[in-house]
């Protein structure tokens, strides 16, 4: 299967899953996770109409971003080291991995310096997996309350990574839990916070995520094929 065919199939699956859940398919954005993939593969996806791409390493993003026209949107999905924030710039559409106060502070510092406001999602460790990054559910409210003091950072929603070992039904419950958390938090108001986006679902479970309310799904292998390093 070519990248173009894979993209067509994934888009079709998203549409079918959305209709099953009585959702409008246009509410769901497909992100092509291009980490470890070649520039050629990324260009092929772009030529097939894909515009949103996601990388997990700042250095790799720096190498790849200049290869695509400016209308390509780049998302950062990996854990972000504080000392890498200074290498970020306005080509980045959305940072999905805001997961701690020190990162919030560094984004604020660099945002003020560059006169730029970062668009972010707060990463939630909904599965309480000790191997995963992300805030615990009970930490989210206090964290969101800090955004008012960090005017160069805006939160647009929540992101999660399902537990690796989870069955598909466990994964569905985690996705549902994230949506319920979002709905509860939406009743409250914090400056700099709007919770319209839910980034959840990868190659193995993006259809479930769409059924449970995802507005962004992050698909790598399902588009590009297996990564060399797994
Ligand atoms: C790698 C990665 C993905 C994509 O995983 P696939 O299994 O290739 O679809 C999605 N989200 C995050 C955070 C990732 O690191």
Coordinates of C-alpha atoms and ligand atoms in Angstrom, one line a residue:
X1 CA 0.0 0.0 0.0
X2 CA 1.3 3.5 -0.8
X3 CA 1.2 6.4 1.6
X4 CA -1.6 7.9 -0.5
X5 CA -3.7 4.7 -0.2
X6 CA -3.0 4.5 3.5
X7 CA -4.1 8.1 4.0
X8 CA -7.3 7.5 2.0
X9 CA -8.1 4.4 4.1
X10 CA -7.4 6.1 7.4
X11 CA -9.6 9.1 6.4
X12 CA -12.3 6.8 5.4
X13 CA -12.1 4.9 8.7
X14 CA -12.3 8.2 10.6
X15 CA -15.4 9.1 8.6
X16 CA -17.1 5.8 9.3
X17 CA -16.3 5.9 13.0
X18 CA -17.6 9.5 13.2
X19 CA -20.9 8.5 11.6
X20 CA -21.2 5.5 13.9
X21 CA -21.0 8.0 16.8
X22 CA -23.3 10.5 15.1
X23 CA -20.5 13.0 14.8
X24 CA -19.6 15.3 12.0
X25 CA -16.4 13.9 10.4
X26 CA -15.2 17.4 9.7
X27 CA -14.7 17.9 13.5
X28 CA -11.8 15.5 13.5
X29 CA -8.3 16.4 12.4
X30 CA -5.9 13.7 11.3
X31 CA -2.3 14.2 12.2
X32 CA 0.3 12.3 10.3
X33 CA 3.0 11.3 12.8
X34 CA 6.1 11.5 10.7
X35 CA 8.8 10.8 13.4
X36 CA 11.6 8.7 12.0
X37 CA 10.1 8.8 8.5
X38 CA 12.1 10.2 5.6
X39 CA 11.6 13.6 4.0
X40 CA 10.5 11.7 0.9
X41 CA 7.7 10.0 2.8
X42 CA 6.6 13.2 4.4
X43 CA 6.5 14.9 0.9
X44 CA 4.4 12.0 -0.4
X45 CA 1.9 12.5 2.3
X46 CA 1.8 16.3 1.6
X47 CA 1.2 15.6 -2.1
X48 CA -1.7 13.3 -1.1
X49 CA -3.3 16.3 0.6
X50 CA -2.1 15.8 4.2
X51 CA -1.4 19.1 5.9
X52 CA -1.0 18.3 9.7
X53 CA 2.2 16.6 10.7
X54 CA 3.4 15.6 14.1
X55 CA 7.0 15.1 15.4
X56 CA 8.2 14.1 18.8
X57 CA 11.8 15.5 18.7
X58 CA 12.6 19.1 18.3
X59 CA 15.8 18.4 16.4
X60 CA 14.0 16.2 13.9
X61 CA 11.3 18.7 13.4
X62 CA 13.9 21.4 12.6
X63 CA 15.3 19.2 9.9
X64 CA 12.0 18.3 8.3
X65 CA 9.9 21.5 8.6
X66 CA 11.8 23.4 5.8
X67 CA 11.0 20.6 3.4
X68 CA 7.3 21.4 3.2
X69 CA 5.5 24.5 2.0
X70 CA 4.3 26.9 4.7
X71 CA 0.7 25.7 4.7
X72 CA 1.9 22.5 6.4
X73 CA 1.1 22.6 10.1
X74 CA 3.5 21.0 12.6
X75 CA 2.5 19.5 15.9
X76 CA 4.9 18.5 18.7
X77 CA 3.8 15.4 20.5
X78 CA 6.7 14.1 22.5
X79 CA 7.9 14.9 25.9
X80 CA 9.5 18.3 25.7
X81 CA 12.7 19.0 27.6
X82 CA 12.8 22.4 29.1
X83 CA 16.2 23.2 27.5
X84 CA 14.7 22.6 24.0
X85 CA 12.0 25.3 24.3
X86 CA 14.4 27.9 23.0
X87 CA 14.6 26.1 19.7
X88 CA 10.8 26.3 19.1
X89 CA 9.3 28.9 16.9
X90 CA 6.0 30.1 15.3
X91 CA 6.0 27.3 12.7
X92 CA 4.8 25.1 15.4
X93 CA 0.9 25.0 15.4
X94 CA 0.4 23.1 18.6
X95 CA 2.4 21.6 21.4
X96 CA 0.5 18.5 22.7
X97 CA 2.7 17.7 25.6
X98 CA 2.4 20.5 28.3
X99 CA 2.8 18.3 31.3
X100 CA 4.5 20.2 34.1
X101 CA 4.9 23.6 35.7
X102 CA 8.6 24.0 34.8
X103 CA 7.7 23.6 31.1
X104 CA 4.9 26.1 31.4
X105 CA 7.3 28.6 33.0
X106 CA 9.9 28.1 30.3
X107 CA 7.3 28.4 27.5
X108 CA 6.2 31.7 29.1
X109 CA 9.8 32.9 29.3
X110 CA 10.7 32.1 25.7
X111 CA 7.3 33.3 24.5
X112 CA 7.8 36.7 26.1
X113 CA 11.3 36.9 24.6
X114 CA 10.1 36.1 21.1
X115 CA 6.8 38.0 21.5
X116 CA 4.9 34.8 20.6
X117 CA 2.0 32.9 22.3
X118 CA 2.3 29.1 22.3
X119 CA -0.8 27.0 21.5
X120 CA -0.8 23.9 23.7
X121 CA -2.7 20.9 25.0
X122 CA -2.3 19.7 28.5
X123 CA -1.1 16.1 28.6
X124 CA -3.1 13.9 31.0
X125 CA -1.8 10.5 32.3
X126 CA -5.4 9.2 32.4
X127 CA -4.2 5.6 32.7
X128 CA -2.0 6.5 35.7
X129 CA 0.8 4.6 33.9
X130 CA 4.0 5.2 35.8
X131 CA 5.9 4.9 32.5
X132 CA 4.0 7.8 30.9
X133 CA 4.3 11.5 31.2
X134 CA 1.3 13.7 31.9
X135 CA -0.5 15.2 34.8
X136 CA -2.8 13.1 37.0
X137 CA -6.5 13.9 36.8
X138 CA -6.6 15.5 40.3
X139 CA -3.7 17.8 39.3
X140 CA -5.3 19.4 36.3
X141 CA -7.4 22.1 37.9
X142 CA -4.6 23.7 39.9
X143 CA -2.4 23.5 36.7
X144 CA -5.0 25.3 34.6
X145 CA -5.4 28.0 37.2
X146 CA -1.8 28.9 36.5
X147 CA -2.4 29.9 32.9
X148 CA -3.7 33.3 33.8
X149 CA -0.2 34.2 35.1
X150 CA 1.4 32.9 31.8
X151 CA 0.0 35.1 29.1
X152 CA 2.3 33.6 26.4
X153 CA 0.8 30.2 26.7
X154 CA -2.7 29.2 25.8
X155 CA -4.4 25.8 26.4
X156 CA -6.9 24.6 23.8
X157 CA -7.6 21.1 25.2
X158 CA -6.3 17.9 26.6
X159 CA -4.1 15.1 25.2
X160 CA -3.5 11.6 26.3
X161 CA -1.6 8.5 25.4
X162 CA -3.3 5.2 26.2
X163 CA -1.5 2.6 28.3
X164 CA 0.6 0.3 26.1
X165 CA -0.7 -2.9 27.8
X166 CA -4.3 -1.9 27.8
X167 CA -6.9 -4.0 26.0
X168 CA -9.1 -2.2 23.4
X169 CA -12.0 -2.0 25.9
X170 CA -9.7 -0.5 28.6
X171 CA -8.4 2.0 26.0
X172 CA -12.0 3.0 25.2
X173 CA -12.7 3.6 28.9
X174 CA -9.5 5.8 29.2
X175 CA -10.6 7.9 26.2
X176 CA -14.1 8.2 27.7
X177 CA -12.6 9.3 31.0
X178 CA -10.6 12.0 29.3
X179 CA -13.7 13.3 27.5
X180 CA -15.8 13.3 30.8
X181 CA -12.9 15.1 32.5
X182 CA -12.9 17.7 29.7
X183 CA -16.6 18.2 29.9
X184 CA -16.5 18.7 33.7
X185 CA -13.6 21.2 33.4
X186 CA -15.4 23.1 30.6
X187 CA -18.0 24.2 33.2
X188 CA -15.2 26.2 34.9
X189 CA -13.4 29.2 33.5
X190 CA -9.7 30.0 33.6
X191 CA -8.0 32.8 31.7
X192 CA -6.0 31.5 28.8
X193 CA -7.8 28.2 28.8
X194 CA -10.3 26.8 26.3
X195 CA -11.0 23.1 26.3
X196 CA -12.4 22.4 22.8
X197 CA -9.7 19.9 21.7
X198 CA -9.2 16.3 22.6
X199 CA -6.0 14.7 21.2
X200 CA -6.3 11.0 21.6
X201 CA -5.9 7.8 19.5
X202 CA -3.0 6.3 17.5
X203 CA -2.8 3.8 14.7
X204 CA -4.2 0.9 16.8
X205 CA -7.1 2.8 18.4
X206 CA -7.9 6.0 16.5
X207 CA -11.4 4.7 15.5
X208 CA -12.3 4.1 19.1
X209 CA -10.9 7.5 20.0
X210 CA -13.2 9.1 17.3
X211 CA -16.2 7.2 18.7
X212 CA -15.3 8.6 22.2
X213 CA -14.9 12.2 21.1
X214 CA -11.4 12.8 19.8
X215 CA -11.0 16.0 17.8
X216 CA -7.4 15.1 16.8
X217 CA -6.0 11.6 16.1
X218 CA -2.3 10.9 15.8
X219 CA -1.5 8.2 13.3
X220 CA 2.0 7.2 12.3
X221 CA 2.4 3.5 11.3
X222 CA -1.1 3.4 9.8
X223 CA 0.0 6.0 7.2
X224 CA 3.7 5.5 6.8
X225 CA 4.1 1.8 7.7
X226 CA 6.3 0.4 10.5
X227 CA 9.1 2.5 11.9
X228 CA 12.6 1.1 11.7
X229 CA 13.1 1.4 15.5
X230 CA 9.6 0.0 16.3
Ligands
LIG1 C1 4.5 7.8 17.9 C2 3.3 8.4 18.5 C3 2.1 8.3 17.9 C4 1.8 7.5 16.6 O1 1.9 6.2 16.9 P1 1.5 5.1 15.8 O2 1.4 3.8 16.5 O3 2.7 5.1 14.8 O4 0.3 5.5 15.1 C5 1.0 9.0 18.5 N1 1.2 9.8 19.6 C6 2.4 9.9 20.2 C7 2.5 10.7 21.4 C8 3.5 9.2 19.7 O5 4.7 9.3 20.3

